[in-house]
XYZ file of C-alpha atoms in Angstrom:
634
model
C -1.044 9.679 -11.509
C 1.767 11.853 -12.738
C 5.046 11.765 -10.545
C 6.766 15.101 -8.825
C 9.918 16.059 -7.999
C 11.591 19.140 -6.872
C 14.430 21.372 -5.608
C 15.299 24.471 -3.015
C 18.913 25.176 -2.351
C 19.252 25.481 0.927
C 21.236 28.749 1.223
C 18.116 29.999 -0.464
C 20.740 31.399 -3.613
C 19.530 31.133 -7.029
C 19.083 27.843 -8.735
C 21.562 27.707 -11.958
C 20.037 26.642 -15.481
C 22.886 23.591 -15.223
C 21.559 22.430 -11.921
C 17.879 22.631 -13.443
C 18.883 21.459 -16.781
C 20.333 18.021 -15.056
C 17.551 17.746 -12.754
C 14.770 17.840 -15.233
C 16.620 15.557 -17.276
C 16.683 12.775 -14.094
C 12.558 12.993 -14.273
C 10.932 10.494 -16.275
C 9.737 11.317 -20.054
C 6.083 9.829 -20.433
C 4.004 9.940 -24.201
C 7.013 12.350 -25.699
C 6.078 14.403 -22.785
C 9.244 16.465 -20.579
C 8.570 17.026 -17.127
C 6.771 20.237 -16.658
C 8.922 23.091 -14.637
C 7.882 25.991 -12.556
C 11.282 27.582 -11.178
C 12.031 31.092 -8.920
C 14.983 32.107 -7.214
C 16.159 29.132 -5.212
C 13.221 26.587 -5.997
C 12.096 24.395 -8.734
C 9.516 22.200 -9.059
C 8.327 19.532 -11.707
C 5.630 17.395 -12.315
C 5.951 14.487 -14.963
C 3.158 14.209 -17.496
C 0.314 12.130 -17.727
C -0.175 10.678 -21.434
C -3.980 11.962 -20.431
C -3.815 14.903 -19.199
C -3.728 18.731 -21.284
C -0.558 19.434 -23.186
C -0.831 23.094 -22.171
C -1.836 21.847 -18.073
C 0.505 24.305 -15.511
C 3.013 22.556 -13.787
C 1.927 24.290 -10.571
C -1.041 25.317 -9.114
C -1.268 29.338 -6.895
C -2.817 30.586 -4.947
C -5.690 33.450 -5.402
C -3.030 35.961 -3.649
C -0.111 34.623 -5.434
C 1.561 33.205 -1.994
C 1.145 29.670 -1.731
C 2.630 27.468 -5.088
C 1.413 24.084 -4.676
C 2.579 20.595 -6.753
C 0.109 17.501 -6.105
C 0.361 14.013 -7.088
C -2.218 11.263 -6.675
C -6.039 11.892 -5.479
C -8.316 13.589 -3.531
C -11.009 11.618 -1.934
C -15.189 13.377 -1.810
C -13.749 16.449 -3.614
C -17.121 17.526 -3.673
C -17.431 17.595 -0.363
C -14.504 19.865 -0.320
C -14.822 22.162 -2.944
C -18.700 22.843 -1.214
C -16.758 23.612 1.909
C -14.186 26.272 -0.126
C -17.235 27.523 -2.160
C -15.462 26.538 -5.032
C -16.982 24.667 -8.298
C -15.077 21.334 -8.007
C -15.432 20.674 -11.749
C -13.526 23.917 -12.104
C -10.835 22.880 -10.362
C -7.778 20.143 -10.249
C -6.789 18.158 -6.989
C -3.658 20.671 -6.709
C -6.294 23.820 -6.911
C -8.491 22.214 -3.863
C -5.048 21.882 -2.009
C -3.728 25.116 -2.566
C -7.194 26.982 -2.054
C -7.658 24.968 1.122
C -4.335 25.832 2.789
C -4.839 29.643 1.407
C -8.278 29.691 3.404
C -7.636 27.471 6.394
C -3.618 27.510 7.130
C -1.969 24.951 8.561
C -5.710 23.166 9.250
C -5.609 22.317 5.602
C -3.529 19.651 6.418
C -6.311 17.518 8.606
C -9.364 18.521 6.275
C -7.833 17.068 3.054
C -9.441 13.490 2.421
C -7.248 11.018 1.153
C -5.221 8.066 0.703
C -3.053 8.374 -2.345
C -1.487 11.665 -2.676
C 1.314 13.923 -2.036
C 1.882 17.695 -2.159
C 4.459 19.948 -2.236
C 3.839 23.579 -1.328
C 6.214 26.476 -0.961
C 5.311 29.492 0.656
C 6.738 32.613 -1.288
C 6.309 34.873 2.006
C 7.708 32.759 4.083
C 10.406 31.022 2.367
C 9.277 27.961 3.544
C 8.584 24.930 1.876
C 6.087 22.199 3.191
C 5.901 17.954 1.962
C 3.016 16.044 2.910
C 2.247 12.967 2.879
C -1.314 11.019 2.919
C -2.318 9.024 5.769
C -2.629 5.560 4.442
C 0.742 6.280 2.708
C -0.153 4.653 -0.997
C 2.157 7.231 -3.127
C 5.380 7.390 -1.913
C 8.071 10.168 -1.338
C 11.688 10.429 -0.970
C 13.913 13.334 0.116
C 17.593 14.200 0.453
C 20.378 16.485 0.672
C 23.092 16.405 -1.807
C 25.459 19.580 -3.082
C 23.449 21.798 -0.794
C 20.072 20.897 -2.217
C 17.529 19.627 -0.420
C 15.524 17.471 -3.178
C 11.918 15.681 -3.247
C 10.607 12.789 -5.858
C 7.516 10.605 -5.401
C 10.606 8.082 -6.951
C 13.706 7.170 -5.655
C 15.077 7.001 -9.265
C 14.166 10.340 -10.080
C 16.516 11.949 -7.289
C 19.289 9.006 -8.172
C 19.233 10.497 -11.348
C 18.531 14.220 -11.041
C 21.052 14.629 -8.775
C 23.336 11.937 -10.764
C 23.543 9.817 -7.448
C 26.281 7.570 -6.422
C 23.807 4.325 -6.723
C 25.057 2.348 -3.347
C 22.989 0.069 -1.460
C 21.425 0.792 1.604
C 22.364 -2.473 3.561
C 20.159 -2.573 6.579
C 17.275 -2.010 4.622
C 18.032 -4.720 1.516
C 18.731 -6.797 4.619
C 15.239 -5.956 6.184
C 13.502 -6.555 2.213
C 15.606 -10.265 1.930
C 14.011 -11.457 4.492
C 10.896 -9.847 4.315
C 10.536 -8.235 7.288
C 11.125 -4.419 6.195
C 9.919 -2.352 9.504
C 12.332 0.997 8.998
C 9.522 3.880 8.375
C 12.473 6.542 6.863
C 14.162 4.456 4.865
C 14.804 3.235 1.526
C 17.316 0.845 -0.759
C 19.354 3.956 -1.497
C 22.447 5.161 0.762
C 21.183 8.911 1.447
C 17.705 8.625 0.455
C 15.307 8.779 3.114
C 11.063 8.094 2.982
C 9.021 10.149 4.437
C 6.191 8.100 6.264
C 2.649 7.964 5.865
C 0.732 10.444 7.319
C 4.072 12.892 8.001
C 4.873 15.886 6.685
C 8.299 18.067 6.101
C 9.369 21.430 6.974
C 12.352 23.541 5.657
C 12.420 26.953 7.078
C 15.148 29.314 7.639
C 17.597 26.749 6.830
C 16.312 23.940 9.435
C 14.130 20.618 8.897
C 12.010 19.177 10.560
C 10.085 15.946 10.481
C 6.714 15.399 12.073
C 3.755 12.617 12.232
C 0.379 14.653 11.415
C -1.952 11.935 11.311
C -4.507 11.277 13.975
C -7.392 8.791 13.458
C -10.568 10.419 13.236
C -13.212 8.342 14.629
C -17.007 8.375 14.673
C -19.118 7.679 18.085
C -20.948 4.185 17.665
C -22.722 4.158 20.821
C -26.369 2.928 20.644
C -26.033 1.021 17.120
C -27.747 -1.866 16.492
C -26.361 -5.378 14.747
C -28.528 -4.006 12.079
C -27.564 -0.506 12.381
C -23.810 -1.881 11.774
C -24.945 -3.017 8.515
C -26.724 -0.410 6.905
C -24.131 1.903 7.857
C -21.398 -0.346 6.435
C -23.475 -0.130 3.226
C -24.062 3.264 3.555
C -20.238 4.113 3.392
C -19.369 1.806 0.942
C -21.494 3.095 -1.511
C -20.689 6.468 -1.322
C -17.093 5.640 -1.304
C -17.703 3.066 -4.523
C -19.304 6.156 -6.279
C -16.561 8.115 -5.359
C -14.043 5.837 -7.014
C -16.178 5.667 -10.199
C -16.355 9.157 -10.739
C -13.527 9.382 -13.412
C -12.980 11.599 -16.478
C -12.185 8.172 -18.569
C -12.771 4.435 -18.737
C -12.532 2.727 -15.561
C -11.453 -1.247 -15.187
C -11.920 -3.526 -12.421
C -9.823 -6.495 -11.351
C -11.969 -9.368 -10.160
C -10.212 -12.735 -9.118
C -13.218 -14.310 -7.399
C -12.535 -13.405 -3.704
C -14.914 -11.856 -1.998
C -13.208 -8.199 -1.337
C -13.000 -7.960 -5.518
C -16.014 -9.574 -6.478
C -18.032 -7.114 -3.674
C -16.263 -3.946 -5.709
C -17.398 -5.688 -9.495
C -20.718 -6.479 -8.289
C -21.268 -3.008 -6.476
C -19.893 -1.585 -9.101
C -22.434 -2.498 -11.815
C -25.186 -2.046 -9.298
C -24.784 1.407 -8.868
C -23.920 2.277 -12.478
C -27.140 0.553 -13.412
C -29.207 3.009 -10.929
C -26.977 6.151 -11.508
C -26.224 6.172 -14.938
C -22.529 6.052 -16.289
C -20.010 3.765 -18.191
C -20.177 0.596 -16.484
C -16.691 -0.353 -15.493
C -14.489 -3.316 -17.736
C -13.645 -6.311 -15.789
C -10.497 -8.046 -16.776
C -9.537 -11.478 -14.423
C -6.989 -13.828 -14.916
C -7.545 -17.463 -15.222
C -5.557 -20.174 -13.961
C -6.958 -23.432 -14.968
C -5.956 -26.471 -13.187
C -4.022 -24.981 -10.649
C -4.663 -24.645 -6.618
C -5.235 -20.625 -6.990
C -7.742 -20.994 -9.381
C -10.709 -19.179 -8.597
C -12.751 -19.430 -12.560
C -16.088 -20.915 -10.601
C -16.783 -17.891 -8.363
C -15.620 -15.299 -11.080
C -17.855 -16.979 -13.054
C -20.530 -16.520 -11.308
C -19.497 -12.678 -10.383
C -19.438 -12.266 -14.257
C -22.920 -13.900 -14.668
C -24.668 -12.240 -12.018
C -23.576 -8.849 -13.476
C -24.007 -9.521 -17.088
C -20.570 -8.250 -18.006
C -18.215 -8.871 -20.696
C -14.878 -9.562 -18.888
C -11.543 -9.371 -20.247
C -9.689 -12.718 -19.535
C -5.727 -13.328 -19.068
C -3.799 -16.122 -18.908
C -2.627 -16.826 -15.937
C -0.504 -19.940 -17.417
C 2.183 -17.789 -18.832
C 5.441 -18.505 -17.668
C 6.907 -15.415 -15.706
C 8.364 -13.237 -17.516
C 12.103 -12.197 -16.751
C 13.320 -10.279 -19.637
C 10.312 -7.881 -18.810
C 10.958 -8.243 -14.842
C 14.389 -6.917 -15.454
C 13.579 -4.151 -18.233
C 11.441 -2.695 -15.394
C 13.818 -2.680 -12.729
C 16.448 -1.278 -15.081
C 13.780 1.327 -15.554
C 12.059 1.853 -12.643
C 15.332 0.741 -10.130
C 13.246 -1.468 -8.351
C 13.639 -4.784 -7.498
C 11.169 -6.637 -9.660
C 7.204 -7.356 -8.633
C 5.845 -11.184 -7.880
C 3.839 -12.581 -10.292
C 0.597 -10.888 -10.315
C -2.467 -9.703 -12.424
C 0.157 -6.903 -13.660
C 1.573 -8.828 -15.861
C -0.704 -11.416 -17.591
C -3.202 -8.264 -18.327
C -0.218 -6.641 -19.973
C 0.456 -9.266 -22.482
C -3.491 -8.956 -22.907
C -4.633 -7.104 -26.566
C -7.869 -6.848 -25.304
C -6.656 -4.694 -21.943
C -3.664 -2.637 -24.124
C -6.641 -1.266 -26.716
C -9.436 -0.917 -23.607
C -6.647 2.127 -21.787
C -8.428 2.601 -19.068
C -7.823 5.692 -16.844
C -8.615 4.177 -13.478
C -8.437 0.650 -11.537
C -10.694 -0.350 -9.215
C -9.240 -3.140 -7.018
C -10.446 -5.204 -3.886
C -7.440 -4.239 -1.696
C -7.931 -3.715 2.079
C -10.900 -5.985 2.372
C -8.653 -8.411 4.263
C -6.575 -5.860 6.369
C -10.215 -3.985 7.357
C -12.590 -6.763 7.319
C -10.483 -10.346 8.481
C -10.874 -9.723 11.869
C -9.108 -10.938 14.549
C -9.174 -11.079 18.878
C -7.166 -7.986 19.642
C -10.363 -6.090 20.095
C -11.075 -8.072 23.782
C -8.462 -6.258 25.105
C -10.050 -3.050 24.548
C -13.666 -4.077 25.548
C -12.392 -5.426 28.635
C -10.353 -2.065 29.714
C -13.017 -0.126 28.827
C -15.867 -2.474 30.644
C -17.821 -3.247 27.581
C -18.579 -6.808 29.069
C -21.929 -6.983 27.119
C -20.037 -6.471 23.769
C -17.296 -8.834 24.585
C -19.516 -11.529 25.291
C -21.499 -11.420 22.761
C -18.296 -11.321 20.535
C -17.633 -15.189 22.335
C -20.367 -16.327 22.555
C -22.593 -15.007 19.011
C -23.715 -18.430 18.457
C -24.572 -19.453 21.941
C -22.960 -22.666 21.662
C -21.661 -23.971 24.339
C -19.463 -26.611 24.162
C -16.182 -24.692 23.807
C -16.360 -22.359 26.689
C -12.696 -23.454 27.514
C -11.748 -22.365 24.291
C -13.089 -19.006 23.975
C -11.883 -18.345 27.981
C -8.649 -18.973 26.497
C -9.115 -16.365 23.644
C -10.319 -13.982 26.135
C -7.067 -14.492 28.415
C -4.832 -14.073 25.694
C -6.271 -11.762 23.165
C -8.669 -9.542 26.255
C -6.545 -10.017 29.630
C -3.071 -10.770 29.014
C -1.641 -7.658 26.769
C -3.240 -5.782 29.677
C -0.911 -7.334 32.468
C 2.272 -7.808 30.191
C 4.037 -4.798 28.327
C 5.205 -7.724 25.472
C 2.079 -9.219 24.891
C 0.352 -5.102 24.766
C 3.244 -4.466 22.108
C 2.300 -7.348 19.653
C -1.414 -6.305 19.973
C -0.572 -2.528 18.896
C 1.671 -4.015 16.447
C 0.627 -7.131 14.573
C 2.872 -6.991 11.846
C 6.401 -6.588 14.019
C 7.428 -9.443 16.193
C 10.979 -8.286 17.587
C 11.676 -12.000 19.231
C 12.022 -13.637 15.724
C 15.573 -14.846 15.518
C 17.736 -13.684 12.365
C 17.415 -15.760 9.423
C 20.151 -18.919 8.801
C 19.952 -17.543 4.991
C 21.555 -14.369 5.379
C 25.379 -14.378 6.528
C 25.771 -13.752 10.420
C 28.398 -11.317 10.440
C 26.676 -9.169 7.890
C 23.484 -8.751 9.864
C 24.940 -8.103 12.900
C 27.303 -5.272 11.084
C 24.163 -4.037 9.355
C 22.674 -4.322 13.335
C 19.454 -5.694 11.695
C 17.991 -7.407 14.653
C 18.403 -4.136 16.194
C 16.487 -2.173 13.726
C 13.558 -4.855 14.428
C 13.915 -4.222 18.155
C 13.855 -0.543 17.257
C 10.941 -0.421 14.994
C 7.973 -0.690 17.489
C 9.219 2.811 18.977
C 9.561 4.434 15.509
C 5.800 3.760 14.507
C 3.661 6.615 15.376
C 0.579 6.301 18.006
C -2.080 7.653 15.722
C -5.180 6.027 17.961
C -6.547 6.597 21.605
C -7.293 2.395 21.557
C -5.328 -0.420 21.888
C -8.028 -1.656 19.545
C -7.544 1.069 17.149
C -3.968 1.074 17.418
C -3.450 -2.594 16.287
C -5.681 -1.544 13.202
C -3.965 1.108 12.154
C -0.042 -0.312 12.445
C -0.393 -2.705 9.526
C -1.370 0.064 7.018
C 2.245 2.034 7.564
C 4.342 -1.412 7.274
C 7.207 -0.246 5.260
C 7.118 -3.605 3.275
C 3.487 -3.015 2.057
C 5.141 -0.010 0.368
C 7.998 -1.793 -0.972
C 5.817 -4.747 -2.406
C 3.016 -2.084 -4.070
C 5.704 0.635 -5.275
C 6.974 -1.959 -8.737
C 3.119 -1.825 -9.836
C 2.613 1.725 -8.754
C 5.242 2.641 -10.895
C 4.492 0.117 -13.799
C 0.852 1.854 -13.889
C 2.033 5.340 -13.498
C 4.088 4.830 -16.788
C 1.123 3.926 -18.407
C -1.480 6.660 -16.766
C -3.366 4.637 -14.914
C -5.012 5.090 -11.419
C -5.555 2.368 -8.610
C -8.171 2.870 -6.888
C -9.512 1.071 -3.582
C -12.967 1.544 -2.559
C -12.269 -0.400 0.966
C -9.447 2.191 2.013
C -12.433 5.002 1.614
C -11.084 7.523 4.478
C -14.770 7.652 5.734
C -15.744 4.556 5.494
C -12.052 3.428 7.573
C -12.562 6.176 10.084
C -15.403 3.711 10.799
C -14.215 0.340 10.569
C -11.091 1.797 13.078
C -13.678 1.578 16.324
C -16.631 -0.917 15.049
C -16.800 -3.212 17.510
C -14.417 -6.229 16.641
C -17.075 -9.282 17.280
C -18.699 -8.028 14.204
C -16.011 -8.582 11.571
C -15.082 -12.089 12.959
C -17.325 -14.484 15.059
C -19.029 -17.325 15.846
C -21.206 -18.790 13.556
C -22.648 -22.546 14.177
C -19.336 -23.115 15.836
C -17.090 -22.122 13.664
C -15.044 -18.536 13.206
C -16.249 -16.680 10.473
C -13.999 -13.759 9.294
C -15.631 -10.641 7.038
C -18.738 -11.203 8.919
C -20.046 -7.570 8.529
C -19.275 -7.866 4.894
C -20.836 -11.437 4.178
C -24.265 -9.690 6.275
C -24.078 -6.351 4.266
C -23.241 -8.236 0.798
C -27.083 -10.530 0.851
C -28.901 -9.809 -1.888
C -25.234 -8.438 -3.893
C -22.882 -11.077 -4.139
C -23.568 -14.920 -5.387
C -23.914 -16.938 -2.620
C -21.367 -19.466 -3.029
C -19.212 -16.149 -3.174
C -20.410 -14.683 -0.236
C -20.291 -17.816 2.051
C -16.802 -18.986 0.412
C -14.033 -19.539 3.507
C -11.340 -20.124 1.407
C -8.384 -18.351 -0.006
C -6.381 -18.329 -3.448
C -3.126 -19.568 -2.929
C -0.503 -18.324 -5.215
C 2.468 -19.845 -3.550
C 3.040 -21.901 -6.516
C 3.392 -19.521 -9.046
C 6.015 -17.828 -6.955
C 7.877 -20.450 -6.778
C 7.513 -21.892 -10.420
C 9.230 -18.218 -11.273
C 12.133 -18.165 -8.673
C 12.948 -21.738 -10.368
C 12.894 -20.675 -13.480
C 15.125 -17.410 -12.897
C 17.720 -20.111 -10.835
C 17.318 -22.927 -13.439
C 19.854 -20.015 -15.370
C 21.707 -18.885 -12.730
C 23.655 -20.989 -10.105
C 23.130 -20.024 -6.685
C 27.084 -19.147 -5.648
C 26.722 -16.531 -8.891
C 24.168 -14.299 -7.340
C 25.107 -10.590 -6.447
C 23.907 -11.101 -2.679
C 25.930 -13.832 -2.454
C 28.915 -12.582 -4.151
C 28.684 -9.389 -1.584
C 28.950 -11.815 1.400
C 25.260 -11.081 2.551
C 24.013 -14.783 2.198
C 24.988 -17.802 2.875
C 25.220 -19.966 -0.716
C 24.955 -23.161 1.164
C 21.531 -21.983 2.889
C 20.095 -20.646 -0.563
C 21.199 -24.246 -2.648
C 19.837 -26.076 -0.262
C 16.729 -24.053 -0.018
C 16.610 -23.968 -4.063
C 16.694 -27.775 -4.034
C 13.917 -27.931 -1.399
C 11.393 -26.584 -4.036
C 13.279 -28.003 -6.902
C 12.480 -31.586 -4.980
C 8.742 -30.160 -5.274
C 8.708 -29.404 -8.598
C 10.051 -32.760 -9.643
C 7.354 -34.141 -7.276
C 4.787 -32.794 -9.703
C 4.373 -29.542 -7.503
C 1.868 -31.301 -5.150
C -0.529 -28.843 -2.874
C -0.279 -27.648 -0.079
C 3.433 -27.695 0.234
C 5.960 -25.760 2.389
C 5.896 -21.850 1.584
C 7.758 -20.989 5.024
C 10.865 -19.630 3.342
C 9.570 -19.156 -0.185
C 9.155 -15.238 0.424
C 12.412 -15.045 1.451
C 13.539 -16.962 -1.264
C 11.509 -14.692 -3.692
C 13.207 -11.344 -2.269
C 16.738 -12.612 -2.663
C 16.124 -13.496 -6.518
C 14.630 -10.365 -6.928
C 17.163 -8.534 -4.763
C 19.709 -9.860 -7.250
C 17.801 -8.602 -10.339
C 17.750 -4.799 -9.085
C 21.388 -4.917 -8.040
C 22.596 -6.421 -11.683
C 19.764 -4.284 -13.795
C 20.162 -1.173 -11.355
C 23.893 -0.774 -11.724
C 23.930 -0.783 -7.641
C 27.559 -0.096 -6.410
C 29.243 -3.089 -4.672
């Protein structure tokens, strides 16, 4: 991944070599490496460097007839597939020359035929004066916009407009409101005061001196009619595959996290398979160990690693958390700081800084795609699929909870049907709009900042992008605003260092899928108990271990988290921190809550304990960081 950023004055008058000079200054510098700059008349745009990538690269990719000037950041999924369709030779051409070429053929059709889940493009139309943002549907890279000293400016980083545009850095209230307590729902907005996000799956227009904002993104779905239990699987595998080898195909050495779950150890094990029958550089697996502790997971890595016959890398997991490098990155980055993850134990790892990969295959979405849960009854039972829903109760054919399973079936099948509330937590999972504001944060603050509002609110602001209820309540979790604001600290931490994440279970064909498989085969009955990941577990015999496979359990890293927030507080006394000082929480809530888990530490940090309020405990530490390393305004 690279990073872009550009600029069009909106009067459409001539950019001046100051306002470039400033702007291309703002960009990040990567490997001794300036942002590369394509300007004419009133537009400029840049595209930082990859330490990879050709020192004489373009900064810009055109069109055949000269009209179109495209920027692209991130990746195109099945390029193949694509280039075939342009009658182009894909190894002759970048990401950026498939996107231009496509919307040069096809128009504004481009937009829907481009597969993808981490990119975004920029292209400016020299004809019409017109330029065009998009953004991809599952929304992985980010992009910001605003309007400042009759500019309208774009960045794939917050920063790099702050910066380029030398930014007033104030806080965006409502939405470090929405990130304290972990329940950040706005879909255009950021941390910044004038910096807006442009949402998954949207897209941008400025023409003629007017903007406009619109959702592009509609599901495309595949007819399932007629498919066999069996049928299910193979096609699972089926998509898988071809969206594993698409993730492999890289120009340099690819690395694989594997913590033992069974969503990363499917990828490693896949992985290897398929390298081992097709021929390539079988990927490095690094995994961090974290012995004696609850989230622990050495015995099935272990057995991953043994099965596959790999040489993995291995971090220590031990390692205190590191704040002096937590707050160097969200000096640099301005970003509040990451939670202890694989990041940064694999950074302090020799072994990983001299492998330098180019691409990271990871085991995210396995949960979010596979888990499973009830919402699907409602659609079987509107649509009069009665033979599917039943068999979705009643897999096992056990009878002795029929109550039970009625009950599912009224409230996940019959209820949301009959009651608009109960319909709008089934399209959106992740929002609950009853929860009461947090005692933590001050009450007159939130209500000035009208954040129970903006929760209210949110539900209406998330685009319909599915013709089911069922697909619908797959799809909303995917666009959560706080998925981006957790991922974008280790996007940009691996951006920095060239590397590419890459998830094989977000594989746009292989979700176009999963959106309308029918529910009662990702989660059901199994000798009377609930089995989640079902269609993985079936299509994973003969792949994974079997104490793997079968595993029900989850690593819990609750205890890490809070081992860090401890040590950043045993420093710093509560009353002293910046959202405190500002009046936006309460400094008796957040002692008290700081002794609660102080009380477990002494306690010899016993497990399971109470992680109700530890998130929001987390995001006000790390709230503090970015406004004290970020220089916010008060």
């Amino acid at each position: 991944m690279t990073g872009l950023a550009g600029i069009l004055r909106t009067d459409y008058s001539d950019l001046d070599q100051e306002t470039l000079r400033c702007f291309r200054s703002g960009l990040p510098v990567r490997a001794g490496r300036v942002p590369r700059l394509w300007t004419e008349g009133a537009v400029a745009l840049l595209r930082c460097c990859s330490p990879w990538e050709d020192s004489v690269a373009p900064a810009v990719s055109v069109s055949r007839d000269g009209r179109l000037v495209a920027l692209f950041d991130g990746r195109l999924s099945h390029r193949r597939d694509l280039a075939h369709r342009l009658q182009v030779k894909a190894d002759a051409c970048s990401d950026a020359e498939l996107a231009v070429t496509a919307f040069a053929q096809w128009g504004e059709m481009a937009t829907h035929e481009l597969e993808g889940i981490d990119y975004t493009l920029a292209i400016w139309d020299r004809h019409q004066r017109r330029l065009l943002l998009q953004r991809s549907p599952m929304g992985w890279r980010p992009l910001y916009w605003c309007e400042s000293q009759g500019l309208l400016a774009f960045a794939t980083e917050a920063r790099m407009l702050l910066n380029g545009l030398n930014l007033e850095r104030r806080a965006d209230e409502a939405a470090v409101a929405e990130l304290m307590v972990m329940r950040f729902v706005t879909q255009t907005g950021s941390l910044w005061q004038g910096i807006h996000a442009l949402p998954a799956g949207s897209r941008l227009d400025w023409v003629c001196g007017r903007r406009r904002v619109s959702h592009w993104h509609r599901v495309k779905t595949e007819s399932l009619g007629g498919l066999s239990t069996e049928d299910h699987v193979e096609r699972f595998r089926s998509l898988f595959d071809a969206g594993m080898r698409d993730c492999l195909d890289s120009p340099g050495p690819v690395a694989a996290h594997l913590s033992g779950g069974l969503d990363s150890s499917t990828v490693v094990m896949r992985a290897a398979q398929l390298i081992r029958v097709d021929g390539g550089q079988m990927p490095v697996v690094a995994t961090v160990r974290y012995p004696g502790e609850a989230c622990d997971e050495s015995r099935y890595s272990d057995a991953v690693i043994e099965a596959a016959h790999i040489e993995p890398i291995i971090a220590d997991g031990l390692m205190p958390y590191d704040w002096s490098t937590a707050e160097a990155e969200a000096h640099r980055f301005l970003l509040p700081p990451m939670r202890p993850a694989i990041a940064h134990p694999l950074a302090a790892s020799p072994q990983w800084k001299a492998l330098q990969p180019r691409v990271v295959l990871t085991g995210e979405g396995g949960d979010d795609w596979l888990g499973g849960h009830y919402n699907y009854l409602a659609s079987q039972f509107r649509h009069g699929q009665f033979g599917q829903l039943l068999e979705g109760l009643f897999s096992d054919r056990i009878a002795d909870d029929v109550p039970r399973r009625l009950l599912y079936l009224w409230r996940h099948g019959i209820r949301p049907l009959m009651k608009a509330d109960d319909r709008l937590r089934l399209c959106f999972p992740h929002l609950n709009p009853q929860l009461q504001v947090p005692t933590l944060l001050q009450p007159d603050w939130a209500r000035r900042v009208d954040l129970a509002g903006r929760w209210q609110r949110a539900p209406q602001e998330t685009p319909a992008i599915a013709d089911t209820l069922w697909g619908q309540s797959r799809y909303a979790p995917f666009v959560m605003a706080r998925r981006r604001m957790a991922w974008e600290p280790l996007l940009a931490l691996y951006d920095e260092a060239g590397l590419q994440l890459r998830h094989p279970f977000h594989d746009p064909r292989l979700t176009a899928y999963l959106f309308e498989i029918p529910g009662h085969l990702l989660r059901r009955h199994v000798g009377g108990k609930s089995v989640s990941k079902w269609l993985l577990r079936e299509a994973t015999r003969d792949v994974l271990p079997e104490p793997v496979r079968n595993r029900q359990d989850k690593a819990n890293f609750s205890s890490k988290i809070a081992d860090a927030v401890l040590d950043r507080m045993a420093q710093r006394d509560p009353w002293r921190l910046q959202p405190v000082q500002r009046g936006w929480v309460s400094g008796d809530s957040l002692e008290a809550l700081v002794a609660q888990y102080r009380l477990w530490q002494r306690k010899g940090r016993p497990f399971p304990f109470d992680t109700g309020r530890l998130s929001t405990l987390w995001a006000v530490v790390a709230v503090d960081t970015w406004l004290e390393q970020a220089a916010v305004c008060g």
